[in-house]
Structures are given as structure tokens and as C-alpha cells.
Amino acid sequence: MSKNVRSQMRLALKADRLIDGTGMDAVLNGVIVIENGRIAEVTTKEALQFAPGEEVDVIEVSGGSIMPGFIEMHSHIHCSAEEDAYTHIMTETDEVFLMRAVNAVRAALSSGVTTMRDLGARNQVAFPIKQAIEDGIIPGPRMIMAGTPITTTGGHCNMFGTEANTADEVVQAVRQQFKLGAGYIKIMSTGGGFTPNTNTRAPQYPASTLKAAVQDAERLGLRVAAHCHATEGVRNCAEAGIHNLIHCSWLAEDEAQMYDYDTDVTEMIVEKGLWVDPTLALGHLNRMRGRATGGSGMSDPQRRFEILRDMWDRGVKFVTGMDSGMTNARFDDFAYIPQVMVEEMDITPMEAIVCSTKTSAECLGLEDEIGTLEVGKAADVVIVNGDPATDITALHSVNTIVAQGNVVKRDGILAI
């Protein structure tokens, strides 16, 4: 969000309750005071005090809940999210991709997403968009960019731009993305449903190659996210210490078997402290919007959610990615992620909120900056109508948005 339009006046956000993102119970009559883009005070209406004559901008939402801004962990900002998204990717120019990306980041911010990780956009789109947001040229969330994902020749999303086959080539690709400004590395460990004939049920890289990517990324202060559908690909990622496993679909090599869930690998994920982004809302949106699902492994959603619940019960840390930009996954759809976690995985609304805020911030390595409402952290705050701790669908009704101290939406009216 623009660094040039931040109000110099202190801003006070008031609502019936405050959910700080830590998992603690909501504070009644909560107040957040914002100054110079930072949280200056976390208090209550009863305890709030201002100096005599001090001018303070106050936004109060009756019946609302203050909470941290949403963190969207998996987007493709140059993709259309339409039925023919693949055709668009194969035929459109970089100039059109840039225009799509401008609309995408604005839509995300307008829905309450204050931090967004893009895990696969062409370099010539991703990094200029990030710079334009930081320079205040266009509105958008804080962006964590991977740029083009690393894939094999002809592999999943090869049309995005970075193909590498050997461990040495993969390391070279990691360094190139770092040079361009990547804040996270994305690698395709298996085939994917978006790219025809790349085989979701087989790995693209052995664990040793993935490990080489992790080691070099860590040397550069970066973490690695890996797309993985096939169980063998999930296993390779866990063995390699991939920081964030994407999809984690547990697809069996034999399509007739559908899933091949391995609890030993789940225990390895927990032991190593890795994060999983199950992109679990994507299948829900496809079904809701009338599109059959197949290659992602969501053709048996009940078993899929049983597996995810078992992973949760074993201690896997889930983060909230939509895969936005893929067919039916729009950039303002974030609230469906925690909703599906509650409705289909049967976790509590507060647990889903923590995944959407604190846990996702930790996966990004930004827990000291965002994810919870604490003094000194960036003022990324939303106020939703209602109480999401009892009704998770309240996250669909965002009344007010503050991103890095800038008021983006106020009383339901956008300011961007």
C-alpha cells in the first residue's frame, strides 16, 4: 500500500470485540490506536485516553470485530481466474498480464487481504507490480513474490518461464530469482492439473535436488515452497525440508487408488516444523461455481478432508492459500479458505483465524511484523461486521481495512 498517503493524525479503531490473532479469546470493546503506520496501543474503550484537545480520527463499527488483516499465501496475480484461464496464459501478452495483475492486487486488498504471497507469475509481471505497490503507484497488499516457479523442461507451469532439470540448474535458478528480488522460492515437485499431461501422480524432482534448492535458498535468507500432489512428491519435499508444502494432495501413483496417505511422512512434516498450504477452498469453489474437479485430487473431497483433519490432529501447521488466479479462484475470495476449514475440517473458527493470520505470518518469516495485533507491529487491521469467532462467514463482510496505516476501506466504502 502506498507509503505516501498515510494520515499523520492518530487513528483509533473501535468495535464490540478485538481478536488479536494469537488464539486468545476476543477482548470486548476493543480499540487499536495507530500512529505512523504502526500499532501504538491495544486497549479497550473503557481504558482509552487521549490528551486534551488531541485530534484523533476515530472509526467505530457497532457489532463489529477488529482483527489482523488477512494473509493470502498462494496467488497467481497474472492469471484470470476464469474458466479458460489456461488459454489466457498461453495466448495473452505480458502487457495484458500486467493489467490483470493490477486488478488482482486491488481486488485482494479490497477484500481485507493485507499481505499476499504470489507463488507463480512471470518475472516481468511479478516484480514490477511489487515495486509499483511499494512506490504508491497502484493500491495493493504487501507482496511477497516468488516470481516464476522453478520446474522441469515441459513441467508444470513451464510456460511461466523458468525450467531447470539438474540440481546445479535448480540452484542457478534459485540464485536468479533471488537476484530479481524474490522473497520466497517456488518449485514444482510434481506435475499439476493446470498444465496438461504433466502427471500429478509422479514427482518431477528427486529429494536430493529439492534439498539442493533448500540449502541454497537458506544461504540467501529465503524459504522454499513446493507444489506437490503425488505422495512420492510429498515425501520428497518432507525429506528435503521444503519449508512450505503446497496442496499436499497425497495422490497415489495408481489413479484407481486415488489417495496414498502416509502418516509417517505427516509425522516427519510435524517433526521438522514444516508448513502446509492445502489450498482446500479451491475444490469447494469449483463445485460451488459448477466446474468438476479432477487432477487436484478433489474428486473425493470427503476423504481429502478426513486426511487433512488427521494431519491437523497430528500437529501439522496449516496456512491459508487460495491458488487465486486459477479457474474459479478469484482474488477477493479469501474468506472461503477459513470458512471451508471450519465447515469441512471441523476445526474451530478461532483456529481457522489463527491459520489465516499468525501461522501464515510465521511461515513467511514475518511474525515480528504482521499476523497479530501487538504494539509495534505494522498496522494491518480489518474490522468485520459480526463475530467471526462464532460465525466464520462474518469474514466475508469486511467493513473497514487499514493496510500499513492507510485507510483502504471505511464503513463499507472503498478509498482506493
Short mmCIF file of C-alpha atoms in Angstrom, two decimals:
data_model
loop_
_atom_site.label_atom_id
_atom_site.label_comp_id
_atom_site.label_asym_id
_atom_site.label_seq_id
_atom_site.Cartn_x
_atom_site.Cartn_y
_atom_site.Cartn_z
CA MET A 1 0.00 0.00 0.00
CA SER A 2 1.20 3.50 -0.75
CA LYS A 3 3.65 4.98 1.68
CA ASN A 4 2.73 8.47 0.53
CA VAL A 5 -0.90 8.86 1.64
CA ARG A 6 -0.68 7.73 5.27
CA SER A 7 -2.51 10.06 7.63
CA GLN A 8 -0.36 11.93 10.12
CA MET A 9 -3.30 12.07 12.55
CA ARG A 10 -3.60 9.22 15.01
CA LEU A 11 -6.28 6.70 14.09
CA ALA A 12 -8.41 4.80 16.58
CA LEU A 13 -10.37 1.71 15.54
CA LYS A 14 -13.19 0.69 17.87
CA ALA A 15 -15.53 -2.29 17.79
CA ASP A 16 -17.52 -4.59 20.05
CA ARG A 17 -14.67 -7.08 20.20
CA LEU A 18 -10.99 -7.44 19.32
CA ILE A 19 -9.49 -10.71 18.06
CA ASP A 20 -5.71 -10.36 18.23
CA GLY A 21 -4.77 -13.39 16.10
CA THR A 22 -2.99 -15.28 18.87
CA GLY A 23 -5.90 -17.62 19.55
CA MET A 24 -6.83 -15.94 22.82
CA ASP A 25 -10.48 -15.11 23.46
CA ALA A 26 -11.75 -11.86 22.00
CA VAL A 27 -11.40 -8.70 24.08
CA LEU A 28 -14.73 -6.93 24.49
CA ASN A 29 -15.00 -3.27 23.45
CA GLY A 30 -11.57 -3.42 21.85
CA VAL A 31 -9.58 -0.49 20.49
CA ILE A 32 -6.50 -0.27 18.28
CA VAL A 33 -4.62 3.04 18.12
CA ILE A 34 -2.49 3.53 15.01
CA GLU A 35 0.31 6.04 14.56
CA ASN A 36 2.82 6.38 11.71
CA GLY A 37 1.71 3.10 10.17
CA ARG A 38 2.25 1.12 13.37
CA ILE A 39 0.08 -0.19 16.17
CA ALA A 40 0.67 2.24 19.02
CA GLU A 41 -1.83 0.87 21.52
CA VAL A 42 -4.08 -2.16 22.02
CA THR A 43 -6.69 -1.36 24.63
CA THR A 44 -10.41 -1.10 25.39
CA LYS A 45 -12.94 1.68 25.06
CA GLU A 46 -13.06 2.00 28.84
CA ALA A 47 -9.28 2.37 29.19
CA LEU A 48 -8.68 4.55 26.13
CA GLN A 49 -7.31 8.01 26.87
CA PHE A 50 -6.27 10.88 24.63
CA ALA A 51 -4.59 14.15 25.53
CA PRO A 52 -6.96 17.12 25.90
CA GLY A 53 -7.50 18.75 22.53
CA GLU A 54 -5.75 15.96 20.60
CA GLU A 55 -7.21 15.35 17.15
CA VAL A 56 -7.85 11.68 16.55
CA ASP A 57 -9.56 10.05 13.58
CA VAL A 58 -12.00 7.50 15.00
CA ILE A 59 -13.63 4.63 13.13
CA GLU A 60 -16.16 2.73 15.22
CA VAL A 61 -18.13 -0.27 13.99
CA SER A 62 -21.07 -1.27 16.12
CA GLY A 63 -21.38 -5.05 16.28
CA GLY A 64 -18.01 -5.47 14.60
CA SER A 65 -14.77 -7.29 15.35
CA ILE A 66 -11.25 -5.90 14.97
CA MET A 67 -8.69 -8.45 13.79
CA PRO A 68 -5.40 -8.71 11.88
CA GLY A 69 -5.50 -8.28 8.12
CA PHE A 70 -5.83 -11.50 6.14
CA ILE A 71 -2.73 -13.22 4.74
CA GLU A 72 -3.25 -14.89 1.35
CA MET A 73 -0.46 -17.40 0.87
CA HIS A 74 -0.97 -18.62 -2.69
CA SER A 75 -1.83 -16.44 -5.65
CA HIS A 76 -1.02 -16.13 -9.34
CA ILE A 77 -1.71 -12.47 -9.99
CA HIS A 78 -1.31 -12.63 -13.76
CA CYS A 79 -3.90 -15.38 -14.18
CA SER A 80 -7.54 -14.67 -14.98
CA ALA A 81 -9.43 -16.96 -12.54
CA GLU A 82 -11.85 -17.62 -15.39
CA GLU A 83 -12.96 -20.90 -16.94
CA ASP A 84 -10.43 -20.53 -19.74
CA ALA A 85 -7.56 -19.35 -17.51
CA TYR A 86 -5.16 -21.77 -19.20
CA THR A 87 -5.96 -20.37 -22.65
CA HIS A 88 -5.36 -16.86 -21.35
CA ILE A 89 -1.96 -17.84 -20.01
CA MET A 90 -0.95 -19.39 -23.30
CA THR A 91 -2.14 -16.56 -25.55
CA GLU A 92 -2.00 -13.23 -23.72
CA THR A 93 0.88 -10.77 -23.72
CA ASP A 94 2.88 -9.56 -20.75
CA GLU A 95 1.14 -6.19 -21.08
CA VAL A 96 -2.24 -7.86 -20.58
CA PHE A 97 -0.82 -9.89 -17.69
CA LEU A 98 0.28 -6.65 -16.03
CA MET A 99 -3.22 -5.20 -16.35
CA ARG A 100 -4.72 -8.37 -14.90
CA ALA A 101 -2.23 -8.20 -12.02
CA VAL A 102 -3.14 -4.57 -11.24
CA ASN A 103 -6.80 -5.61 -10.94
CA ALA A 104 -5.89 -8.71 -8.94
CA VAL A 105 -3.94 -6.98 -6.20
CA ARG A 106 -6.60 -4.28 -5.87
CA ALA A 107 -9.35 -6.90 -5.54
CA ALA A 108 -7.37 -8.78 -2.90
CA LEU A 109 -6.71 -5.67 -0.83
CA SER A 110 -10.35 -4.60 -1.15
CA SER A 111 -11.42 -7.91 0.45
CA GLY A 112 -9.20 -7.49 3.51
CA VAL A 113 -6.02 -9.21 2.30
CA THR A 114 -3.20 -7.01 3.58
CA THR A 115 -0.36 -9.43 2.78
CA MET A 116 -0.27 -11.61 -0.32
CA ARG A 117 2.27 -14.17 -1.47
CA ASP A 118 2.42 -14.78 -5.19
CA LEU A 119 3.75 -18.25 -5.98
CA GLY A 120 3.97 -18.12 -9.72
CA ALA A 121 3.81 -15.15 -12.07
CA ARG A 122 6.16 -14.23 -14.85
CA ASN A 123 9.15 -12.28 -13.56
CA GLN A 124 8.40 -9.36 -15.87
CA VAL A 125 4.97 -9.08 -14.22
CA ALA A 126 5.60 -10.00 -10.59
CA PHE A 127 8.44 -7.70 -9.66
CA PRO A 128 7.17 -4.52 -11.40
CA ILE A 129 3.81 -4.97 -9.64
CA LYS A 130 5.51 -5.28 -6.25
CA GLN A 131 7.56 -2.15 -6.94
CA ALA A 132 4.51 -0.21 -8.14
CA ILE A 133 2.65 -1.02 -4.91
CA GLU A 134 5.61 -0.05 -2.73
CA ASP A 135 6.02 3.22 -4.65
CA GLY A 136 2.34 4.09 -4.24
CA ILE A 137 1.60 3.94 -7.97
CA ILE A 138 -1.15 1.32 -7.56
CA PRO A 139 -3.02 0.04 -4.50
CA GLY A 140 -2.30 -3.46 -3.28
CA PRO A 141 -1.32 -5.59 -0.29
CA ARG A 142 2.19 -6.13 0.97
CA MET A 143 3.55 -8.52 -1.66
CA ILE A 144 5.86 -11.50 -1.17
CA MET A 145 6.93 -12.53 -4.65
CA ALA A 146 8.39 -15.81 -5.85
CA GLY A 147 8.37 -14.75 -9.49
CA THR A 148 8.45 -17.63 -11.93
CA PRO A 149 8.30 -21.06 -10.32
CA ILE A 150 11.16 -23.47 -10.96
CA THR A 151 10.03 -26.50 -12.97
CA THR A 152 11.42 -29.19 -15.25
CA THR A 153 11.57 -28.81 -19.01
CA GLY A 154 7.96 -29.14 -20.12
CA GLY A 155 6.92 -29.49 -16.47
CA HIS A 156 4.06 -27.95 -14.54
CA CYS A 157 3.77 -24.21 -15.33
CA ASN A 158 6.78 -24.32 -17.65
CA MET A 159 5.11 -21.53 -19.67
CA PHE A 160 5.71 -19.15 -16.76
CA GLY A 161 9.38 -19.07 -17.64
CA THR A 162 11.96 -20.96 -15.51
CA GLU A 163 12.93 -24.51 -16.49
CA ALA A 164 15.70 -26.38 -14.66
CA ASN A 165 16.42 -30.10 -14.57
CA THR A 166 19.58 -30.96 -12.63
CA ALA A 167 20.46 -29.94 -9.09
CA ASP A 168 23.02 -27.46 -10.43
CA GLU A 169 20.44 -25.91 -12.76
CA VAL A 170 17.92 -25.64 -9.93
CA VAL A 171 20.46 -23.90 -7.69
CA GLN A 172 21.26 -21.49 -10.52
CA ALA A 173 17.53 -20.77 -10.87
CA VAL A 174 17.22 -20.10 -7.13
CA ARG A 175 20.04 -17.58 -7.37
CA GLN A 176 18.47 -15.90 -10.39
CA GLN A 177 15.15 -15.45 -8.60
CA PHE A 178 16.98 -14.06 -5.57
CA LYS A 179 18.80 -11.61 -7.84
CA LEU A 180 15.49 -10.40 -9.27
CA GLY A 181 14.06 -9.77 -5.81
CA ALA A 182 12.19 -12.93 -4.84
CA GLY A 183 11.08 -13.10 -1.22
CA TYR A 184 10.28 -16.82 -1.44
CA ILE A 185 11.27 -19.60 -3.85
CA LYS A 186 8.64 -21.77 -5.56
CA ILE A 187 9.47 -25.13 -7.09
CA MET A 188 7.21 -27.68 -8.74
CA SER A 189 7.96 -31.06 -7.19
CA THR A 190 5.22 -32.89 -9.14
CA GLY A 191 3.07 -32.34 -12.18
CA GLY A 192 -0.06 -30.23 -11.90
CA GLY A 193 -3.62 -30.11 -13.13
CA PHE A 194 -3.28 -26.66 -14.71
CA THR A 195 -0.63 -27.84 -17.19
CA PRO A 196 -1.86 -30.66 -19.43
CA ASN A 197 -0.06 -34.03 -19.37
CA THR A 198 2.42 -33.18 -16.61
CA ASN A 199 1.25 -36.07 -14.37
CA THR A 200 0.03 -35.03 -10.93
CA ARG A 201 0.78 -38.55 -9.67
CA ALA A 202 4.54 -38.56 -10.27
CA PRO A 203 7.45 -36.47 -8.97
CA GLN A 204 9.37 -34.05 -11.16
CA TYR A 205 12.44 -33.84 -8.89
CA PRO A 206 14.14 -36.28 -6.50
CA ALA A 207 14.58 -35.31 -2.87
CA SER A 208 18.28 -34.59 -3.43
CA THR A 209 17.52 -31.87 -5.98
CA LEU A 210 14.88 -30.32 -3.74
CA LYS A 211 17.38 -30.39 -0.87
CA ALA A 212 19.90 -28.50 -3.00
CA ALA A 213 17.27 -25.81 -3.60
CA VAL A 214 16.52 -25.56 0.13
CA GLN A 215 20.19 -25.31 1.10
CA ASP A 216 20.96 -22.54 -1.36
CA ALA A 217 17.77 -20.64 -0.59
CA GLU A 218 18.54 -20.75 3.12
CA ARG A 219 22.05 -19.49 2.41
CA LEU A 220 20.39 -16.46 0.80
CA GLY A 221 17.91 -15.97 3.64
CA LEU A 222 14.97 -17.37 1.67
CA ARG A 223 12.48 -20.16 2.20
CA VAL A 224 11.10 -22.61 -0.35
CA ALA A 225 7.53 -23.55 -1.19
CA ALA A 226 6.87 -26.62 -3.32
CA HIS A 227 3.83 -27.70 -5.30
CA CYS A 228 3.21 -31.38 -4.52
CA HIS A 229 0.27 -33.59 -5.46
CA ALA A 230 1.75 -37.10 -5.69
CA THR A 231 2.52 -38.85 -2.41
CA GLU A 232 6.05 -39.55 -3.61
CA GLY A 233 6.43 -35.82 -4.26
CA VAL A 234 5.13 -35.01 -0.77
CA ARG A 235 7.61 -37.49 0.68
CA ASN A 236 10.48 -35.95 -1.30
CA CYS A 237 9.53 -32.48 -0.07
CA ALA A 238 9.41 -33.58 3.55
CA GLU A 239 12.76 -35.37 3.29
CA ALA A 240 14.31 -32.29 1.66
CA GLY A 241 12.99 -29.95 4.34
CA ILE A 242 10.86 -27.85 1.99
CA HIS A 243 9.56 -25.11 4.26
CA ASN A 244 6.03 -24.94 2.84
CA LEU A 245 4.30 -27.85 1.09
CA ILE A 246 1.60 -26.65 -1.32
CA HIS A 247 -1.54 -28.77 -1.97
CA CYS A 248 -0.07 -31.85 -0.25
CA SER A 249 -2.68 -33.95 -2.02
CA TRP A 250 -1.33 -37.45 -1.26
CA LEU A 251 -2.25 -38.77 -4.71
CA ALA A 252 -1.46 -42.44 -5.30
CA GLU A 253 0.62 -43.45 -8.30
CA ASP A 254 -2.31 -45.58 -9.45
CA GLU A 255 -5.30 -43.37 -10.27
CA ALA A 256 -7.69 -46.19 -9.35
CA GLN A 257 -6.46 -45.97 -5.76
CA MET A 258 -6.93 -42.16 -5.60
CA TYR A 259 -5.05 -41.45 -2.35
CA ASP A 260 -1.98 -42.94 -0.69
CA TYR A 261 -1.85 -41.14 2.65
CA ASP A 262 1.36 -41.80 4.60
CA THR A 263 1.19 -40.93 8.29
CA ASP A 264 4.94 -41.46 8.67
CA VAL A 265 5.52 -38.59 6.25
CA THR A 266 3.00 -36.48 8.15
CA GLU A 267 4.96 -37.12 11.34
CA MET A 268 8.12 -36.03 9.51
CA ILE A 269 6.41 -32.79 8.46
CA VAL A 270 5.47 -32.13 12.08
CA GLU A 271 8.90 -33.06 13.45
CA LYS A 272 10.67 -30.72 11.00
CA GLY A 273 8.26 -27.86 11.69
CA LEU A 274 7.19 -27.51 8.05
CA TRP A 275 4.04 -25.68 6.99
CA VAL A 276 1.31 -27.00 4.68
CA ASP A 277 -0.95 -24.95 2.41
CA PRO A 278 -3.67 -27.43 1.39
CA THR A 279 -5.46 -24.96 -0.93
CA LEU A 280 -8.59 -26.65 0.36
CA ALA A 281 -11.06 -23.94 -0.72
CA LEU A 282 -10.28 -24.29 -4.43
CA GLY A 283 -12.25 -27.51 -4.85
CA HIS A 284 -15.14 -26.00 -2.87
CA LEU A 285 -15.29 -23.01 -5.21
CA ASN A 286 -15.12 -25.23 -8.28
CA ARG A 287 -18.07 -27.25 -7.04
CA MET A 288 -19.96 -24.13 -5.97
CA ARG A 289 -19.42 -22.49 -9.35
CA GLY A 290 -20.23 -25.53 -11.43
CA ARG A 291 -16.87 -26.94 -12.50
CA ALA A 292 -15.87 -30.55 -11.94
CA THR A 293 -12.55 -31.18 -10.23
CA GLY A 294 -10.11 -33.86 -11.26
CA GLY A 295 -6.34 -33.66 -11.33
CA SER A 296 -6.05 -31.89 -7.99
CA GLY A 297 -7.30 -34.98 -6.17
CA MET A 298 -10.52 -33.32 -5.05
CA SER A 299 -12.81 -35.79 -6.85
CA ASP A 300 -13.24 -37.47 -3.42
CA PRO A 301 -13.50 -34.41 -1.17
CA GLN A 302 -14.77 -36.30 1.89
CA ARG A 303 -11.65 -38.47 2.04
CA ARG A 304 -9.49 -35.43 1.30
CA PHE A 305 -10.88 -33.58 4.32
CA GLU A 306 -10.52 -36.69 6.51
CA ILE A 307 -6.82 -36.74 5.64
CA LEU A 308 -6.43 -33.03 6.32
CA ARG A 309 -8.14 -33.40 9.68
CA ASP A 310 -5.79 -36.24 10.61
CA MET A 311 -2.83 -34.07 9.64
CA TRP A 312 -4.22 -31.27 11.81
CA ASP A 313 -4.72 -33.61 14.77
CA ARG A 314 -1.09 -34.77 14.43
CA GLY A 315 0.11 -31.17 14.68
CA VAL A 316 0.65 -30.02 11.09
CA LYS A 317 0.71 -26.23 10.77
CA PHE A 318 -1.75 -25.08 8.09
CA VAL A 319 -1.54 -21.77 6.26
CA THR A 320 -4.18 -20.12 4.12
CA GLY A 321 -3.62 -20.13 0.37
CA MET A 322 -6.33 -19.99 -2.26
CA ASP A 323 -4.40 -20.64 -5.50
CA SER A 324 -6.13 -17.48 -6.67
CA GLY A 325 -5.97 -16.86 -10.38
CA MET A 326 -6.74 -20.49 -11.16
CA THR A 327 -10.20 -21.21 -12.58
CA ASN A 328 -12.94 -20.06 -10.17
CA ALA A 329 -10.44 -18.83 -7.55
CA ARG A 330 -10.99 -15.09 -7.59
CA PHE A 331 -8.73 -12.65 -5.86
CA ASP A 332 -11.44 -11.45 -3.46
CA ASP A 333 -12.39 -14.99 -2.38
CA PHE A 334 -10.06 -15.26 0.63
CA ALA A 335 -12.80 -15.67 3.25
CA TYR A 336 -13.78 -19.02 1.77
CA ILE A 337 -10.50 -20.53 2.99
CA PRO A 338 -11.16 -20.29 6.75
CA GLN A 339 -14.84 -20.99 6.09
CA VAL A 340 -14.05 -24.34 4.43
CA MET A 341 -11.55 -25.18 7.18
CA VAL A 342 -14.33 -24.80 9.74
CA GLU A 343 -17.13 -26.41 7.76
CA GLU A 344 -15.22 -29.32 6.23
CA MET A 345 -12.24 -29.96 8.55
CA ASP A 346 -14.32 -29.28 11.68
CA ILE A 347 -11.78 -27.03 13.37
CA THR A 348 -12.99 -24.04 15.40
CA PRO A 349 -13.45 -20.58 13.90
CA MET A 350 -10.70 -19.22 16.14
CA GLU A 351 -8.29 -21.92 14.97
CA ALA A 352 -9.05 -21.01 11.36
CA ILE A 353 -8.50 -17.32 12.14
CA VAL A 354 -5.08 -18.10 13.64
CA CYS A 355 -4.15 -20.03 10.48
CA SER A 356 -5.21 -17.00 8.41
CA THR A 357 -3.08 -14.59 10.42
CA LYS A 358 -0.45 -15.67 12.94
CA THR A 359 0.53 -19.04 11.44
CA SER A 360 0.73 -17.69 7.91
CA ALA A 361 2.91 -14.81 9.10
CA GLU A 362 5.25 -17.31 10.75
CA CYS A 363 5.52 -19.29 7.52
CA LEU A 364 6.60 -16.09 5.77
CA GLY A 365 9.14 -15.31 8.48
CA LEU A 366 7.25 -12.07 9.17
CA GLU A 367 5.85 -12.88 12.61
CA ASP A 368 7.59 -9.83 14.11
CA GLU A 369 5.86 -7.54 11.60
CA ILE A 370 2.37 -8.89 10.90
CA GLY A 371 -0.12 -11.59 11.85
CA THR A 372 -1.15 -10.48 15.33
CA LEU A 373 -2.34 -7.21 16.84
CA GLU A 374 0.55 -6.17 19.06
CA VAL A 375 2.15 -2.83 19.83
CA GLY A 376 4.92 -2.01 17.37
CA LYS A 377 3.73 -4.24 14.56
CA ALA A 378 2.58 -2.96 11.18
CA ALA A 379 -0.94 -1.56 11.23
CA ASP A 380 -2.55 -4.19 9.02
CA VAL A 381 -6.02 -4.35 10.53
CA VAL A 382 -9.55 -5.14 9.42
CA ILE A 383 -12.92 -4.73 11.09
CA VAL A 384 -15.56 -7.24 10.04
CA ASN A 385 -19.27 -7.00 10.69
CA GLY A 386 -20.29 -9.61 13.24
CA ASP A 387 -18.27 -12.09 15.27
CA PRO A 388 -16.10 -14.49 13.22
CA ALA A 389 -15.12 -16.38 16.38
CA THR A 390 -18.67 -17.74 16.48
CA ASP A 391 -19.64 -17.41 12.80
CA ILE A 392 -16.69 -17.75 10.43
CA THR A 393 -18.75 -16.46 7.50
CA ALA A 394 -18.51 -12.99 9.07
CA LEU A 395 -15.11 -12.76 7.34
CA HIS A 396 -17.00 -12.23 4.08
CA SER A 397 -18.36 -8.91 5.43
CA VAL A 398 -15.36 -6.60 5.79
CA ASN A 399 -16.38 -3.14 6.97
CA THR A 400 -13.03 -1.39 7.38
CA ILE A 401 -9.50 -2.10 6.13
CA VAL A 402 -6.25 -0.47 7.24
CA ALA A 403 -3.07 -1.53 5.41
CA GLN A 404 0.27 -0.33 6.79
CA GLY A 405 -1.58 2.55 8.44
CA ASN A 406 -3.54 3.59 5.34
CA VAL A 407 -7.33 3.51 5.42
CA VAL A 408 -8.33 1.42 2.41
CA LYS A 409 -11.98 0.89 3.28
CA ARG A 410 -14.10 2.79 5.80
CA ASP A 411 -17.63 1.95 6.87
CA GLY A 412 -18.02 -0.27 3.83
CA ILE A 413 -16.80 2.35 1.35
CA LEU A 414 -13.54 1.79 -0.53
CA ALA A 415 -10.99 4.60 -0.59
CA ILE A 416 -8.90 3.15 -3.42
#
